Amino acid sequence: MKCKTCGRPAAIEIRRHHAVFCKEHFFEHISRQVERTIHDFAMLEPADRLLLGVSGGKDSLALWDILTDLGYQVDGVYIELGIGGEAGYSSESLKLAEQFAKNRDLNLRIVDLADEYGYTIPEAAAETRRVACSVCGLSKRYVLNRVAHDGGYDVLVMGHNLDDEAATLMGNTLNWNIEYIGRQHPVLPATKEGLVRKVKPLLRIAERETAAYCVLKSIDYEVDECPMVGGNTGIRIKEWLNILESQRPGVKQQFLFGFLDRVSDQFATAQQEQVVLQECSNCGQPTTAGECAFCRLQIRMADRG
Amino acid sequence: MKVILRNPRRELDIEGDATVRDVLRRLDIIPDTVLVIREGELLLKTDQLTDADTIELRPVISGGAR
Ligand code: SF4
Ligand SMILES: [Zn+2]
Ligand SMILES: [Zn+2]
């Protein structure tokens, strides 16, 4: 197979685009897609201070590389979740994130959940008897926004890719979870004091492409799966979508972008009517009532025997 | 050839020459859910493999709440 741009031997095939690229033109393709996404959704302003949520995985490291190459100055933040003990998943992921930042002279902030908030994800999952990903997602969303806000950043940049967003939409659609569907957008504006705008520039990039990007750029990322992922339904939905995609290349992108282009507005209105945000009585962050879910979790963890 | 699988890490032996597509089909793996890597380079479905090769089939799905 030959690169569709230059005719040299191909490095990767992207079936949904009916395209094959050499290394160089693959990088160019990815970078253009990201640029276009940023532009089409008006994600970033020239003077914005950017903070990227970095997990040490393929998506966040690829995105950091792409944005830096495009000339953006982006700081990273890594949240130490305390998963897998010493030399386990979390410390391994941190090492990879640190190595990446060091090699490129980028600024990585590190927030240790245990030091700052008094618990690790395994502890919180055990105490609440909830699926780890649920307490983990809640903690990450809160802490990332908090760090961005307190650090004076204008935008929190996230590494969610096409597969992530299509799977989230599919999950919420299967349940007709209208409130969540209404909130799903690649740009979440800072609608309240205390919230930082959140953007997802990898929206058009499939996860196979961010992984390939890392391999082809020799970016070391965390390949191993988180040991606490069990019980998460998102992965199963991704597998279903991959079966559909293998029979009809492009269906994931069609599903997600059809929603964003033609449907999402209607759900967004429905959602705005429902939700009135107030300040959390404990931390001041926006919440629907009383103490926010994060503070309730943190207080529960502090009170445990 | 030697085939390295991840999550969890394990190894398989497959006899004889085959294309990447054949190997994936034999293992019942949807091609776009993995990267096929040989000596740090990505392989395409049409690439030919021999008995002497060692390849890694690296899943690209990552899970969890993001
Ligand atoms: S897989 Fe779940 S528990 Fe593990 S890091 Fe991701 S969200 Fe957290
Ligand atoms: Zn080319
Ligand atoms: Zn709070």
GROMACS .gro file of C-alpha atoms and ligand atoms in nm:
model
  381
    1MET     CA    1   0.000   0.000   0.000
    2LYS     CA    2   0.116   0.351  -0.086
    3CYS     CA    3   0.062   0.691   0.077
    4LYS     CA    4  -0.227   0.869  -0.094
    5THR     CA    5  -0.043   1.200  -0.075
    6CYS     CA    6   0.310   1.118  -0.188
    7GLY     CA    7   0.309   0.756  -0.310
    8ARG     CA    8   0.578   0.640  -0.069
    9PRO     CA    9   0.528   0.317   0.132
   10ALA     CA   10   0.237   0.354   0.374
   11ALA     CA   11   0.263   0.345   0.753
   12ILE     CA   12  -0.107   0.335   0.836
   13GLU     CA   13  -0.447   0.282   0.681
   14ILE     CA   14  -0.751   0.480   0.799
   15ARG     CA   15  -1.048   0.291   0.665
   16ARG     CA   16  -1.321   0.543   0.742
   17HIS     CA   17  -1.136   0.803   0.534
   18HIS     CA   18  -1.046   0.550   0.261
   19ALA     CA   19  -0.693   0.673   0.318
   20VAL     CA   20  -0.342   0.535   0.355
   21PHE     CA   21  -0.060   0.756   0.474
   22CYS     CA   22   0.315   0.747   0.514
   23LYS     CA   23   0.442   0.856   0.855
   24GLU     CA   24   0.496   1.216   0.761
   25HIS     CA   25   0.159   1.263   0.594
   26PHE     CA   26  -0.017   1.082   0.876
   27PHE     CA   27   0.124   1.338   1.121
   28GLU     CA   28   0.014   1.614   0.888
   29HIS     CA   29  -0.334   1.464   0.859
   30ILE     CA   30  -0.376   1.435   1.238
   31SER     CA   31  -0.250   1.782   1.301
   32ARG     CA   32  -0.488   1.928   1.040
   33GLN     CA   33  -0.783   1.741   1.185
   34VAL     CA   34  -0.708   1.877   1.531
   35GLU     CA   35  -0.659   2.229   1.398
   36ARG     CA   36  -0.989   2.205   1.214
   37THR     CA   37  -1.171   2.083   1.524
   38ILE     CA   38  -1.031   2.368   1.732
   39HIS     CA   39  -1.138   2.614   1.463
   40ASP     CA   40  -1.484   2.470   1.385
   41PHE     CA   41  -1.591   2.462   1.748
   42ALA     CA   42  -1.413   2.789   1.837
   43MET     CA   43  -1.235   2.607   2.118
   44LEU     CA   44  -0.942   2.836   2.187
   45GLU     CA   45  -0.863   3.208   2.185
   46PRO     CA   46  -0.508   3.325   2.113
   47ALA     CA   47  -0.450   3.464   2.463
   48ASP     CA   48  -0.595   3.165   2.650
   49ARG     CA   49  -0.386   2.993   2.914
   50LEU     CA   50  -0.420   2.619   2.854
   51LEU     CA   51  -0.405   2.331   3.098
   52LEU     CA   52  -0.418   1.973   2.968
   53GLY     CA   53  -0.535   1.677   3.176
   54VAL     CA   54  -0.251   1.426   3.139
   55SER     CA   55  -0.294   1.059   3.232
   56GLY     CA   56   0.021   0.914   3.079
   57GLY     CA   57  -0.197   0.734   2.824
   58LYS     CA   58  -0.186   0.761   2.446
   59ASP     CA   59  -0.452   1.031   2.402
   60SER     CA   60  -0.324   1.294   2.641
   61LEU     CA   61   0.041   1.252   2.540
   62ALA     CA   62  -0.041   1.258   2.169
   63LEU     CA   63  -0.255   1.568   2.218
   64TRP     CA   64   0.017   1.744   2.415
   65ASP     CA   65   0.259   1.672   2.132
   66ILE     CA   66   0.016   1.785   1.860
   67LEU     CA   67  -0.078   2.111   2.034
   68THR     CA   68   0.284   2.194   2.109
   69ASP     CA   69   0.371   2.132   1.744
   70LEU     CA   70   0.086   2.360   1.639
   71GLY     CA   71   0.248   2.635   1.846
   72TYR     CA   72   0.026   2.631   2.153
   73GLN     CA   73   0.180   2.663   2.493
   74VAL     CA   74   0.017   2.404   2.714
   75ASP     CA   75   0.084   2.305   3.075
   76GLY     CA   76  -0.017   1.960   3.193
   77VAL     CA   77  -0.169   1.830   3.514
   78TYR     CA   78  -0.140   1.473   3.633
   79ILE     CA   79  -0.363   1.342   3.911
   80GLU     CA   80  -0.204   1.068   4.118
   81LEU     CA   81  -0.494   0.831   4.188
   82GLY     CA   82  -0.305   0.577   4.397
   83ILE     CA   83  -0.400   0.277   4.183
   84GLY     CA   84  -0.187  -0.039   4.183
   85GLY     CA   85   0.043   0.035   4.477
   86GLU     CA   86   0.416   0.091   4.446
   87ALA     CA   87   0.549   0.050   4.090
   88GLY     CA   88   0.186  -0.016   3.987
   89TYR     CA   89  -0.044   0.144   3.734
   90SER     CA   90  -0.053   0.497   3.873
   91SER     CA   91   0.316   0.536   3.947
   92GLU     CA   92   0.405   0.384   3.609
   93SER     CA   93   0.169   0.627   3.432
   94LEU     CA   94   0.314   0.921   3.624
   95LYS     CA   95   0.665   0.817   3.526
   96LEU     CA   96   0.568   0.817   3.158
   97ALA     CA   97   0.397   1.156   3.183
   98GLU     CA   98   0.698   1.305   3.364
   99GLN     CA   99   0.938   1.162   3.110
  100PHE     CA  100   0.739   1.311   2.823
  101ALA     CA  101   0.726   1.655   2.988
  102LYS     CA  102   1.095   1.646   3.071
  103ASN     CA  103   1.202   1.549   2.719
  104ARG     CA  104   1.012   1.843   2.576
  105ASP     CA  105   1.073   2.089   2.854
  106LEU     CA  106   0.703   2.119   2.931
  107ASN     CA  107   0.547   2.210   3.264
  108LEU     CA  108   0.366   1.922   3.439
  109ARG     CA  109   0.176   1.985   3.762
  110ILE     CA  110   0.119   1.685   3.985
  111VAL     CA  111  -0.169   1.656   4.229
  112ASP     CA  112  -0.167   1.362   4.469
  113LEU     CA  113  -0.524   1.275   4.563
  114ALA     CA  114  -0.409   1.118   4.892
  115ASP     CA  115  -0.197   1.418   4.996
  116GLU     CA  116  -0.441   1.688   4.886
  117TYR     CA  117  -0.777   1.527   4.952
  118GLY     CA  118  -0.704   1.241   5.192
  119TYR     CA  119  -0.797   0.931   4.989
  120THR     CA  120  -0.694   0.710   4.697
  121ILE     CA  121  -0.930   0.566   4.436
  122PRO     CA  122  -0.905   0.206   4.565
  123GLU     CA  123  -0.991   0.335   4.916
  124ALA     CA  124  -1.287   0.537   4.790
  125ALA     CA  125  -1.418   0.246   4.583
  126ALA     CA  126  -1.396   0.012   4.882
  127GLU     CA  127  -1.556   0.258   5.125
  128THR     CA  128  -1.845   0.358   4.898
  129ARG     CA  129  -1.884   0.014   4.737
  130ARG     CA  130  -1.916   0.188   4.406
  131VAL     CA  131  -1.750   0.094   4.078
  132ALA     CA  132  -1.399   0.243   4.088
  133CYS     CA  133  -1.448   0.434   3.762
  134SER     CA  134  -1.746   0.615   3.906
  135VAL     CA  135  -1.562   0.762   4.209
  136CYS     CA  136  -1.255   0.806   3.992
  137GLY     CA  137  -1.443   1.001   3.723
  138LEU     CA  138  -1.607   1.223   3.984
  139SER     CA  139  -1.271   1.291   4.152
  140LYS     CA  140  -1.086   1.363   3.828
  141ARG     CA  141  -1.351   1.601   3.693
  142TYR     CA  142  -1.357   1.796   4.015
  143VAL     CA  143  -0.983   1.813   4.075
  144LEU     CA  144  -0.897   1.899   3.713
  145ASN     CA  145  -1.139   2.189   3.712
  146ARG     CA  146  -1.019   2.301   4.054
  147VAL     CA  147  -0.651   2.299   3.952
  148ALA     CA  148  -0.731   2.485   3.629
  149HIS     CA  149  -0.942   2.743   3.810
  150ASP     CA  150  -0.705   2.802   4.102
  151GLY     CA  151  -0.407   2.811   3.865
  152GLY     CA  152  -0.559   3.092   3.661
  153TYR     CA  153  -0.604   2.888   3.342
  154ASP     CA  154  -0.873   2.985   3.091
  155VAL     CA  155  -0.922   2.643   2.937
  156LEU     CA  156  -0.901   2.285   3.050
  157VAL     CA  157  -0.802   2.071   2.751
  158MET     CA  158  -0.903   1.705   2.758
  159GLY     CA  159  -0.782   1.407   2.553
  160HIS     CA  160  -1.122   1.250   2.481
  161ASN     CA  161  -1.115   1.095   2.135
  162LEU     CA  162  -1.377   0.998   1.877
  163ASP     CA  163  -1.427   0.652   2.030
  164ASP     CA  164  -1.469   0.793   2.381
  165GLU     CA  165  -1.729   1.045   2.272
  166ALA     CA  166  -1.918   0.805   2.046
  167ALA     CA  167  -1.929   0.546   2.327
  168THR     CA  168  -2.051   0.803   2.581
  169LEU     CA  169  -2.323   0.916   2.343
  170MET     CA  170  -2.424   0.557   2.269
  171GLY     CA  171  -2.438   0.472   2.641
  172ASN     CA  172  -2.652   0.774   2.720
  173THR     CA  173  -2.875   0.710   2.421
  174LEU     CA  174  -2.935   0.345   2.514
  175ASN     CA  175  -3.060   0.473   2.850
  176TRP     CA  176  -3.220   0.787   2.706
  177ASN     CA  177  -3.034   0.982   2.968
  178ILE     CA  178  -3.150   1.316   2.832
  179GLU     CA  179  -2.972   1.530   3.088
  180TYR     CA  180  -2.631   1.380   3.002
  181ILE     CA  181  -2.701   1.383   2.629
  182GLY     CA  182  -2.779   1.755   2.660
  183ARG     CA  183  -2.447   1.816   2.828
  184GLN     CA  184  -2.235   1.629   2.572
  185HIS     CA  185  -2.045   1.883   2.365
  186PRO     CA  186  -1.679   1.926   2.267
  187VAL     CA  187  -1.684   2.270   2.429
  188LEU     CA  188  -1.830   2.307   2.775
  189PRO     CA  189  -1.840   2.679   2.846
  190ALA     CA  190  -1.766   2.824   3.189
  191THR     CA  191  -2.129   2.892   3.267
  192LYS     CA  192  -2.070   2.963   3.637
  193GLU     CA  193  -1.805   3.127   3.851
  194GLY     CA  194  -1.566   2.850   3.954
  195LEU     CA  195  -1.595   2.654   3.630
  196VAL     CA  196  -1.328   2.657   3.361
  197ARG     CA  197  -1.411   2.607   2.992
  198LYS     CA  198  -1.344   2.249   2.886
  199VAL     CA  199  -1.255   2.149   2.531
  200LYS     CA  200  -1.189   1.821   2.347
  201PRO     CA  201  -0.972   1.877   2.039
  202LEU     CA  202  -0.931   1.503   1.962
  203LEU     CA  203  -1.298   1.471   1.875
  204ARG     CA  204  -1.221   1.373   1.514
  205ILE     CA  205  -0.937   1.136   1.596
  206ALA     CA  206  -1.003   0.766   1.662
  207GLU     CA  207  -0.818   0.601   1.946
  208ARG     CA  208  -0.635   0.374   1.707
  209GLU     CA  209  -0.489   0.689   1.553
  210THR     CA  210  -0.366   0.841   1.879
  211ALA     CA  211  -0.204   0.505   1.964
  212ALA     CA  212  -0.046   0.490   1.617
  213TYR     CA  213   0.067   0.850   1.652
  214CYS     CA  214   0.250   0.765   1.974
  215VAL     CA  215   0.414   0.454   1.829
  216LEU     CA  216   0.525   0.636   1.513
  217LYS     CA  217   0.659   0.932   1.716
  218SER     CA  218   0.828   0.701   1.969
  219ILE     CA  219   0.621   0.843   2.253
  220ASP     CA  220   0.620   0.598   2.544
  221TYR     CA  221   0.272   0.577   2.690
  222GLU     CA  222   0.092   0.357   2.941
  223VAL     CA  223  -0.017   0.054   2.739
  224ASP     CA  224  -0.135  -0.157   3.031
  225GLU     CA  225  -0.495  -0.129   3.130
  226CYS     CA  226  -0.598   0.016   3.464
  227PRO     CA  227  -0.650  -0.278   3.704
  228MET     CA  228  -0.971  -0.119   3.838
  229VAL     CA  229  -1.153  -0.084   3.507
  230GLY     CA  230  -1.380  -0.384   3.585
  231GLY     CA  231  -1.747  -0.294   3.609
  232ASN     CA  232  -1.707  -0.008   3.362
  233THR     CA  233  -1.965  -0.036   3.084
  234GLY     CA  234  -1.793   0.212   2.852
  235ILE     CA  235  -1.547  -0.049   2.730
  236ARG     CA  236  -1.823  -0.290   2.634
  237ILE     CA  237  -2.000  -0.019   2.438
  238LYS     CA  238  -1.674   0.056   2.256
  239GLU     CA  239  -1.651  -0.311   2.163
  240TRP     CA  240  -2.003  -0.306   2.022
  241LEU     CA  241  -1.926   0.006   1.822
  242ASN     CA  242  -1.608  -0.155   1.690
  243ILE     CA  243  -1.811  -0.447   1.555
  244LEU     CA  244  -2.042  -0.203   1.375
  245GLU     CA  245  -1.745  -0.001   1.251
  246SER     CA  246  -1.573  -0.309   1.110
  247GLN     CA  247  -1.880  -0.374   0.897
  248ARG     CA  248  -1.945  -0.011   0.812
  249PRO     CA  249  -1.633   0.205   0.839
  250GLY     CA  250  -1.724   0.559   0.941
  251VAL     CA  251  -2.035   0.472   1.139
  252LYS     CA  252  -1.891   0.596   1.470
  253GLN     CA  253  -1.799   0.933   1.327
  254GLN     CA  254  -2.136   0.956   1.155
  255PHE     CA  255  -2.320   0.879   1.478
  256LEU     CA  256  -2.126   1.137   1.680
  257PHE     CA  257  -2.110   1.417   1.424
  258GLY     CA  258  -2.468   1.365   1.311
  259PHE     CA  259  -2.565   1.423   1.672
  260LEU     CA  260  -2.341   1.730   1.714
  261ASP     CA  261  -2.439   1.886   1.382
  262ARG     CA  262  -2.809   1.818   1.378
  263VAL     CA  263  -2.949   1.700   1.710
  264SER     CA  264  -2.757   1.820   2.014
  265ASP     CA  265  -2.911   2.170   2.026
  266GLN     CA  266  -3.252   2.028   2.103
  267PHE     CA  267  -3.123   1.832   2.399
  268ALA     CA  268  -2.918   2.125   2.522
  269THR     CA  269  -3.229   2.341   2.558
  270ALA     CA  270  -3.409   2.068   2.748
  271GLN     CA  271  -3.116   2.039   2.982
  272GLN     CA  272  -3.082   2.412   3.055
  273GLU     CA  273  -3.442   2.434   3.162
  274GLN     CA  274  -3.393   2.160   3.415
  275VAL     CA  275  -3.073   2.255   3.592
  276VAL     CA  276  -3.026   2.552   3.823
  277LEU     CA  277  -2.679   2.558   3.976
  278GLN     CA  278  -2.591   2.687   4.320
  279GLU     CA  279  -2.268   2.711   4.517
  280CYS     CA  280  -2.153   2.409   4.714
  281SER     CA  281  -2.188   2.499   5.081
  282ASN     CA  282  -1.845   2.349   5.147
  283CYS     CA  283  -1.614   2.441   4.858
  284GLY     CA  284  -1.809   2.701   4.659
  285GLN     CA  285  -1.800   2.504   4.334
  286PRO     CA  286  -2.123   2.492   4.132
  287THR     CA  287  -2.362   2.214   4.228
  288THR     CA  288  -2.731   2.138   4.208
  289ALA     CA  289  -2.796   2.162   4.583
  290GLY     CA  290  -2.618   2.167   4.923
  291GLU     CA  291  -2.275   2.006   4.924
  292CYS     CA  292  -2.135   1.897   4.588
  293ALA     CA  293  -2.087   1.527   4.515
  294PHE     CA  294  -1.711   1.559   4.546
  295CYS     CA  295  -1.728   1.721   4.890
  296ARG     CA  296  -1.970   1.454   5.006
  297LEU     CA  297  -1.723   1.189   4.895
  298GLN     CA  298  -1.429   1.368   5.055
  299ILE     CA  299  -1.613   1.416   5.385
  300ARG     CA  300  -1.718   1.052   5.387
  301MET     CA  301  -1.357   0.946   5.331
  302ALA     CA  302  -1.235   1.175   5.610
  303ASP     CA  303  -1.496   1.036   5.851
  304ARG     CA  304  -1.422   0.670   5.787
  305GLY     CA  305  -1.301   0.473   6.088
  306MET     CA  306   0.613  -1.666   1.455
  307LYS     CA  307   0.587  -1.525   1.803
  308VAL     CA  308   0.279  -1.315   1.881
  309ILE     CA  309   0.274  -1.096   2.192
  310LEU     CA  310  -0.067  -1.000   2.327
  311ARG     CA  311  -0.134  -0.736   2.593
  312ASN     CA  312  -0.378  -0.679   2.877
  313PRO     CA  313  -0.286  -0.921   3.016
  314ARG     CA  314   0.053  -0.982   2.856
  315ARG     CA  315   0.089  -1.327   2.703
  316GLU     CA  316   0.257  -1.499   2.410
  317LEU     CA  317   0.140  -1.728   2.135
  318ASP     CA  318   0.315  -1.926   1.866
  319ILE     CA  319   0.169  -1.937   1.518
  320GLU     CA  320   0.313  -2.180   1.266
  321GLY     CA  321   0.409  -2.090   0.913
  322ASP     CA  322   0.404  -1.775   0.704
  323ALA     CA  323   0.095  -1.556   0.693
  324THR     CA  324  -0.019  -1.203   0.627
  325VAL     CA  325  -0.114  -0.974   0.914
  326ARG     CA  326  -0.477  -1.006   0.804
  327ASP     CA  327  -0.457  -1.387   0.828
  328VAL     CA  328  -0.311  -1.375   1.176
  329LEU     CA  329  -0.581  -1.140   1.302
  330ARG     CA  330  -0.851  -1.352   1.144
  331ARG     CA  331  -0.710  -1.667   1.299
  332LEU     CA  332  -0.718  -1.504   1.641
  333ASP     CA  333  -1.064  -1.358   1.579
  334ILE     CA  334  -0.946  -1.001   1.634
  335ILE     CA  335  -1.112  -0.704   1.459
  336PRO     CA  336  -0.821  -0.541   1.270
  337ASP     CA  337  -0.896  -0.183   1.373
  338THR     CA  338  -0.895  -0.267   1.745
  339VAL     CA  339  -0.521  -0.334   1.753
  340LEU     CA  340  -0.193  -0.199   1.626
  341VAL     CA  341   0.038  -0.461   1.485
  342ILE     CA  342   0.395  -0.373   1.573
  343ARG     CA  343   0.721  -0.529   1.460
  344GLU     CA  344   1.048  -0.381   1.583
  345GLY     CA  345   0.886  -0.049   1.667
  346GLU     CA  346   0.721  -0.015   1.326
  347LEU     CA  347   0.351  -0.046   1.243
  348LEU     CA  348   0.243  -0.315   1.002
  349LEU     CA  349  -0.041  -0.302   0.752
  350LYS     CA  350  -0.298  -0.579   0.703
  351THR     CA  351  -0.137  -0.681   0.376
  352ASP     CA  352   0.215  -0.716   0.519
  353GLN     CA  353   0.367  -1.062   0.495
  354LEU     CA  354   0.501  -1.229   0.808
  355THR     CA  355   0.740  -1.522   0.834
  356ASP     CA  356   0.810  -1.784   1.098
  357ALA     CA  357   1.105  -1.584   1.226
  358ASP     CA  358   0.899  -1.274   1.309
  359THR     CA  359   0.797  -1.147   1.651
  360ILE     CA  360   0.497  -0.918   1.645
  361GLU     CA  361   0.301  -0.737   1.913
  362LEU     CA  362  -0.077  -0.703   1.889
  363ARG     CA  363  -0.144  -0.395   2.096
  364PRO     CA  364  -0.506  -0.315   2.180
  365VAL     CA  365  -0.603   0.046   2.127
  366ILE     CA  366  -0.918   0.052   2.341
  367SER     CA  367  -0.882   0.227   2.669
  368GLY     CA  368  -1.158   0.220   2.924
  369GLY     CA  369  -1.273   0.398   3.229
  370ALA     CA  370  -1.430   0.732   3.309
  371ARG     CA  371  -1.243   1.018   3.152
  372SF4     S1  372  -1.012   0.283   3.444
  372SF4    FE1  373  -1.156   0.369   3.593
  372SF4     S2  374  -1.050   0.354   3.790
  372SF4    FE2  375  -0.895   0.326   3.631
  372SF4     S3  376  -0.812   0.530   3.600
  372SF4    FE3  377  -0.975   0.504   3.448
  372SF4     S4  378  -1.158   0.587   3.549
  372SF4    FE4  379  -1.004   0.556   3.708
  373ZN      ZN  380   0.319   1.050   0.216
  374ZN      ZN  381  -1.789   2.106   4.708
   0.00000   0.00000   0.00000
